[in-house]
Short mmCIF file of C-alpha atoms in Angstrom, two decimals:
data_model
loop_
_atom_site.label_atom_id
_atom_site.label_comp_id
_atom_site.label_asym_id
_atom_site.label_seq_id
_atom_site.Cartn_x
_atom_site.Cartn_y
_atom_site.Cartn_z
CA MET W 1 -0.02 0.00 0.02
CA ALA W 2 1.32 3.43 -0.93
CA GLU W 3 2.19 5.65 2.04
CA SER W 4 -0.43 8.22 2.84
CA LYS W 5 0.35 11.79 1.70
CA PRO W 6 1.08 14.22 4.64
CA ARG W 7 -1.77 16.47 5.56
CA PHE W 8 -1.47 20.27 5.94
CA ILE W 9 -3.84 22.50 7.78
CA THR W 10 -3.49 26.12 8.58
CA VAL W 11 -4.89 27.90 11.73
CA GLU W 12 -4.87 31.69 12.02
CA TRP W 13 -3.07 32.98 15.13
CA SER W 14 -5.74 35.54 15.91
CA ASP W 15 -8.38 32.78 15.79
CA LEU W 16 -6.36 30.57 18.16
CA LYS W 17 -5.71 33.40 20.61
CA HIS W 18 -9.45 34.37 20.88
CA ARG W 19 -10.54 30.77 20.93
CA TYR W 20 -8.35 30.10 24.01
CA LEU W 21 -9.55 33.22 25.79
CA ASP W 22 -13.19 32.26 25.10
CA ALA W 23 -12.58 28.66 26.28
CA VAL W 24 -11.17 29.86 29.64
CA GLU W 25 -13.56 32.74 30.16
CA ASN W 26 -16.73 31.21 28.85
CA GLY W 27 -16.02 27.48 28.81
CA THR W 28 -16.82 27.20 25.17
CA LYS W 29 -16.19 23.64 23.92
CA PHE W 30 -15.88 21.92 20.62
CA THR W 31 -19.02 20.38 18.93
CA PRO W 32 -18.55 17.70 17.90
CA ALA W 33 -16.38 16.87 20.88
CA GLN W 34 -12.55 17.03 20.73
CA PRO W 35 -10.29 15.58 23.42
CA ILE W 36 -9.41 19.02 24.65
CA ASN W 37 -13.00 19.58 25.90
CA GLU W 38 -12.17 17.92 29.20
CA LYS W 39 -9.24 20.38 29.63
CA ILE W 40 -11.54 23.38 28.65
CA THR W 41 -13.90 22.41 31.48
CA ARG W 42 -11.00 22.40 33.91
CA TRP W 43 -9.44 25.64 32.58
CA HIS W 44 -12.78 27.36 32.87
CA ASN W 45 -13.65 26.04 36.33
CA GLN W 46 -10.17 26.29 37.86
CA PRO W 47 -8.32 29.04 35.85
CA MET W 48 -5.76 29.58 38.68
CA LYS W 49 -4.79 25.89 39.03
CA GLY W 50 -1.53 24.83 37.61
CA GLU W 51 2.14 25.07 38.40
CA LEU W 52 5.30 25.26 36.32
CA GLU W 53 6.12 21.71 37.25
CA ASP W 54 2.78 20.35 35.92
CA PHE W 55 2.61 18.69 32.57
CA GLU W 56 0.84 21.80 31.16
CA GLY W 57 3.45 24.13 32.54
CA GLY W 58 1.20 26.45 34.46
CA SER W 59 -2.35 27.75 34.83
CA PRO W 60 -4.90 29.00 32.29
CA ALA W 61 -4.77 32.33 34.06
CA GLN W 62 -1.03 32.60 33.25
CA THR W 63 -1.71 31.79 29.62
CA CYS W 64 -4.46 34.48 29.34
CA LYS W 65 -1.97 36.95 30.82
CA TYR W 66 0.67 36.04 28.30
CA LEU W 67 -1.86 36.37 25.45
CA ARG W 68 -2.91 39.91 26.47
CA SER W 69 0.48 41.24 27.58
CA GLY W 70 3.09 39.04 25.94
CA TYR W 71 5.46 36.50 27.48
CA ARG W 72 8.65 38.10 28.62
CA ALA W 73 11.31 35.42 29.32
CA GLU W 74 14.83 36.53 30.48
CA GLN W 75 16.12 34.97 27.28
CA PHE W 76 14.02 37.21 25.11
CA ALA W 77 15.80 40.27 26.59
CA HIS W 78 19.06 38.93 25.07
CA SER W 79 17.57 37.55 21.90
CA ALA W 80 19.69 39.92 19.64
CA GLU W 81 22.79 37.97 20.98
CA TYR W 82 21.48 34.58 19.95
CA ALA W 83 21.79 34.74 16.20
CA ALA W 84 23.13 38.06 14.89
CA LEU W 85 22.38 37.37 11.29
CA SER W 86 22.66 40.94 9.76
CA HIS W 87 25.16 43.72 9.74
CA LYS W 88 24.22 47.10 11.16
CA ARG W 89 23.23 49.80 8.67
CA HIS W 90 25.75 52.42 7.90
CA PHE W 91 25.40 56.15 8.11
CA TYR W 92 27.50 58.73 6.33
CA TYR W 93 27.51 62.49 5.48
CA ASN W 94 27.65 63.94 2.01
CA GLU W 95 27.19 67.28 0.21
CA ASP W 96 24.12 66.49 -1.86
CA GLU W 97 21.28 64.47 -0.33
CA GLY W 98 19.82 63.14 2.91
CA GLU W 99 18.73 64.59 6.21
CA LEU W 100 20.07 68.15 6.92
CA ASP W 101 22.31 68.22 10.11
CA LEU W 102 22.05 71.85 11.33
CA ASP W 103 25.01 71.31 13.77
CA ARG W 104 27.28 70.53 10.90
CA VAL W 105 25.93 73.53 8.96
CA LEU W 106 26.73 75.82 11.89
CA ASP W 107 30.15 74.21 12.28
CA GLY W 108 30.93 75.04 8.57
CA HIS W 109 31.23 71.47 7.22
CA ASP W 110 30.71 70.94 3.49
CA GLU W 111 29.09 67.47 4.02
CA ILE W 112 25.98 68.48 5.90
CA PHE W 113 23.48 65.86 4.80
CA LEU W 114 23.13 62.50 6.71
CA ASP W 115 22.40 59.59 4.33
CA ARG W 116 21.24 56.26 5.65
CA GLU W 117 22.46 53.40 3.53
CA MET W 118 19.45 51.81 1.86
CA ARG W 119 18.83 48.12 2.51
CA GLU W 120 18.97 45.79 -0.40
CA SER W 121 15.47 44.90 -1.63
CA ARG W 122 14.95 41.20 -1.23
CA PRO W 123 12.12 38.91 -2.19
CA GLY W 124 9.59 37.55 0.31
CA LEU W 125 10.77 34.70 2.51
CA ARG W 126 8.78 32.03 4.35
CA LEU W 127 9.92 30.90 7.74
CA MET W 128 8.68 27.55 9.07
CA VAL W 129 9.24 27.20 12.87
CA GLU W 130 8.81 23.69 14.05
CA PHE W 131 6.75 23.64 17.25
CA SER W 132 6.43 20.06 18.57
CA PHE W 133 7.97 18.89 21.91
CA VAL W 134 8.09 15.79 24.06
CA HIS W 135 6.29 16.04 27.41
CA TYR W 136 9.48 16.34 29.51
CA MET W 137 10.88 19.30 27.48
CA ASP W 138 11.78 21.98 30.00
CA ALA W 139 10.02 25.42 29.67
CA VAL W 140 13.39 27.20 29.96
CA HIS W 141 14.71 25.40 26.70
CA ILE W 142 11.48 26.23 24.91
CA SER W 143 12.10 29.82 25.89
CA GLU W 144 15.77 29.61 24.63
CA TYR W 145 14.27 28.36 21.34
CA GLY W 146 11.82 31.22 21.21
CA ALA W 147 14.57 33.74 21.81
CA TRP W 148 16.57 32.35 18.97
CA VAL W 149 13.60 32.42 16.71
CA ALA W 150 12.86 36.07 17.66
CA SER W 151 16.50 36.94 16.89
CA LEU W 152 16.26 35.28 13.51
CA ILE W 153 13.04 37.14 12.59
CA LYS W 154 14.45 40.51 13.62
CA SER W 155 17.75 39.90 11.71
CA LEU W 156 16.02 38.63 8.49
CA GLU W 157 13.72 41.58 8.52
CA ALA W 158 16.59 43.94 9.13
CA SER W 159 18.23 42.50 6.00
CA GLY W 160 15.23 43.48 4.00
CA TYR W 161 13.03 40.39 3.88
CA ASP W 162 9.30 40.46 4.04
CA LEU W 163 8.49 37.35 6.12
CA VAL W 164 5.61 34.89 6.24
CA VAL W 165 5.96 33.04 9.56
CA ASP W 166 4.32 29.70 10.37
CA MET W 167 4.58 27.84 13.62
CA TRP W 168 4.70 24.21 12.40
CA ILE W 169 3.28 21.31 14.51
CA ASN W 170 4.21 18.11 12.65
CA LEU W 171 3.23 14.73 14.27
CA ASP W 172 2.27 11.28 13.33
CA GLY W 173 -1.12 9.82 14.14
CA LEU W 174 -2.65 13.12 15.18
CA PHE W 175 -6.19 12.30 13.96
CA MET W 176 -8.46 9.35 14.52
CA ARG W 177 -8.59 6.69 11.80
CA ASP W 178 -5.39 8.16 10.25
CA GLY W 179 -3.07 5.27 11.23
CA GLY W 180 0.44 6.63 11.29
CA ARG W 181 -0.26 9.34 8.75
CA ARG W 182 1.83 12.52 9.25
CA SER W 183 -0.18 15.74 9.85
CA ASN W 184 1.16 19.25 9.71
CA VAL W 185 -0.66 22.02 11.57
CA LEU W 186 0.56 25.55 10.65
CA ILE W 187 -0.27 28.36 12.97
CA ARG W 188 0.10 31.46 10.82
CA VAL W 189 1.54 34.18 13.10
CA LYS W 190 2.69 36.64 10.40
CA ARG W 191 1.40 37.23 6.88
CA GLU W 192 3.12 38.77 3.95
CA ASN W 193 3.27 42.65 4.10
CA GLU W 194 2.22 42.50 7.72
CA GLN W 195 4.16 44.35 10.42
CA SER W 196 6.00 42.03 12.84
CA ASN W 197 4.70 41.70 16.45
CA PHE W 198 6.56 38.93 18.15
CA THR W 199 5.19 40.04 21.48
CA ASP W 200 1.59 39.24 20.26
CA TRP W 201 2.44 35.57 19.71
CA SER W 202 5.28 35.18 22.30
CA ALA W 203 2.90 33.21 24.54
CA LEU W 204 3.57 30.25 22.27
CA PHE W 205 7.02 30.02 23.75
CA GLY W 206 5.86 30.43 27.37
CA PRO W 207 5.68 27.49 29.91
CA THR W 208 2.09 26.67 28.79
CA GLY W 209 2.52 27.56 25.15
CA TYR W 210 2.62 24.22 23.58
CA ARG W 211 0.33 22.19 25.89
CA HIS W 212 -2.33 24.92 26.02
CA LEU W 213 -2.16 26.75 22.75
CA GLY W 214 -0.45 24.09 20.65
CA PHE W 215 -2.98 21.43 21.81
CA LEU W 216 -5.83 23.77 21.06
CA ALA W 217 -4.43 24.56 17.69
CA LYS W 218 -4.45 20.74 16.88
CA CYS W 219 -8.17 20.52 17.76
CA MET W 220 -9.01 23.72 15.79
CA ALA W 221 -7.28 22.22 12.77
CA ALA W 222 -9.33 18.91 13.19
CA ASP W 223 -12.56 20.93 13.54
CA GLN W 224 -11.86 22.70 10.21
CA GLU W 225 -11.40 19.37 8.48
CA GLY W 226 -14.17 17.45 10.08
CA LEU W 227 -11.67 15.27 11.95
CA LYS W 228 -11.11 14.31 15.59
CA VAL W 229 -7.79 14.47 17.47
CA THR W 230 -6.60 11.30 19.12
CA PRO W 231 -6.56 11.18 22.92
CA SER W 232 -2.77 11.18 22.80
CA PHE W 233 -2.69 14.47 20.75
CA GLY W 234 -0.31 12.84 18.31
CA GLN W 235 3.04 11.07 18.41
CA CYS W 236 6.47 12.73 18.32
CA ILE W 237 8.65 12.07 15.37
CA ARG W 238 11.95 10.32 16.23
CA GLY W 239 15.19 10.69 14.45
CA LYS W 240 15.12 14.49 14.08
CA ASP W 241 17.60 17.04 15.33
CA TRP W 242 17.82 20.81 15.89
CA GLY W 243 18.84 22.55 12.69
CA VAL W 244 18.15 25.04 10.00
CA THR W 245 17.74 24.62 6.29
CA TYR W 246 17.59 27.45 3.70
CA ASP W 247 15.91 26.50 0.45
CA ARG W 248 17.05 29.43 -1.79
CA ASP W 249 15.09 28.24 -4.86
CA ASN W 250 11.74 28.36 -3.03
CA GLN W 251 12.72 31.17 -0.60
CA GLN W 252 12.01 29.05 2.64
CA VAL W 253 13.95 28.87 5.90
CA THR W 254 12.96 25.82 7.95
CA ILE W 255 13.81 25.47 11.64
CA ASN W 256 13.67 21.82 12.83
CA VAL W 257 13.59 20.57 16.45
CA ASN W 258 14.62 17.39 18.11
CA GLN W 259 11.04 16.49 19.24
CA ILE W 260 12.22 14.03 21.96
CA SER W 261 15.09 16.01 23.45
CA ASN W 262 15.51 18.06 26.59
CA GLU W 263 18.39 20.38 25.92
CA ASN W 264 19.39 23.98 25.10
CA PRO W 265 18.93 24.09 21.35
CA VAL W 266 20.85 27.29 20.64
CA PRO W 267 24.41 25.81 19.94
CA LYS W 268 23.05 23.36 17.40
CA LEU W 269 20.90 25.92 15.72
CA ASN W 270 23.64 28.45 15.43
CA GLU W 271 26.06 25.78 14.02
CA SER W 272 23.43 24.68 11.48
CA ALA W 273 22.68 28.34 10.52
CA ILE W 274 26.40 28.88 9.91
CA GLU W 275 26.56 25.97 7.62
CA GLU W 276 23.49 27.40 5.69
CA GLY W 277 25.36 30.76 5.33
CA LEU W 278 22.92 32.63 7.60
CA ILE W 279 25.36 33.39 10.36
CA PRO W 280 29.04 34.39 9.94
CA ARG W 281 31.32 31.60 11.00
CA ALA W 282 33.40 34.03 13.17
CA LEU W 283 30.41 35.12 15.11
CA LYS W 284 30.74 34.60 18.84
CA VAL W 285 27.34 33.89 20.24
CA SER W 286 26.48 35.03 23.80
CA GLY W 287 23.29 35.22 25.87
CA ALA W 288 22.44 31.47 25.75
CA SER W 289 22.59 29.28 28.75
CA GLU W 290 25.02 26.43 28.86
#
């Protein structure tokens, strides 16, 4: 029998965000039922229940706070140090064009115009950010991953790219009666020609991000297709590792994760990005935990 073709389903981030808030605040469940309905009942009835050490990583109230105000991990404050992919823009003075500098006029300089070097115009680029983790993956490592992704986005945009960003949940056996068929749920967090707002979707990298928002996204994807998620919410894919691939022909950068690991992913991601020509080999990366 021929292997089943992988399935792709896209969920909009704004829909996911509001669906979660509605579930916690109003207890709105899926009809027909999805396995997350039991969780929704608990989230609604006990929104303050949940600790960092729990399987879900925290409480529904915390997730709601992250959705409204953004998740601010210590790692995010240093995200620019994780993967400095672009050079700073240069500034120079000339006699002909640019922004008039009155101080230089008064000082008698001939070169009185400040010209900002224009960024090279680049085609659109799609960024696929894998978002599937084993149950024992520490929240701190997910935050480190999120900080690296934030740095990558900032740097690529600073280089002139207009990005489409998808968070990518890829698992086997996600839906009932699918056997081992691979499914790909894409959470679209940034569209083409849309202003970046990492803070708005930073909750995905919080302690509860995957097991609250990621699990809900799986059920929303099933609902769109008339399917039902399995009680296990899918099976992790073995044999993968942290890494980056850059498909220049199709203008796509893909960030892969080791779905069954519990480690700081930054060193491997940087080494892979170096090999793909995205990070200078001489770059000394700081800000990541050992």
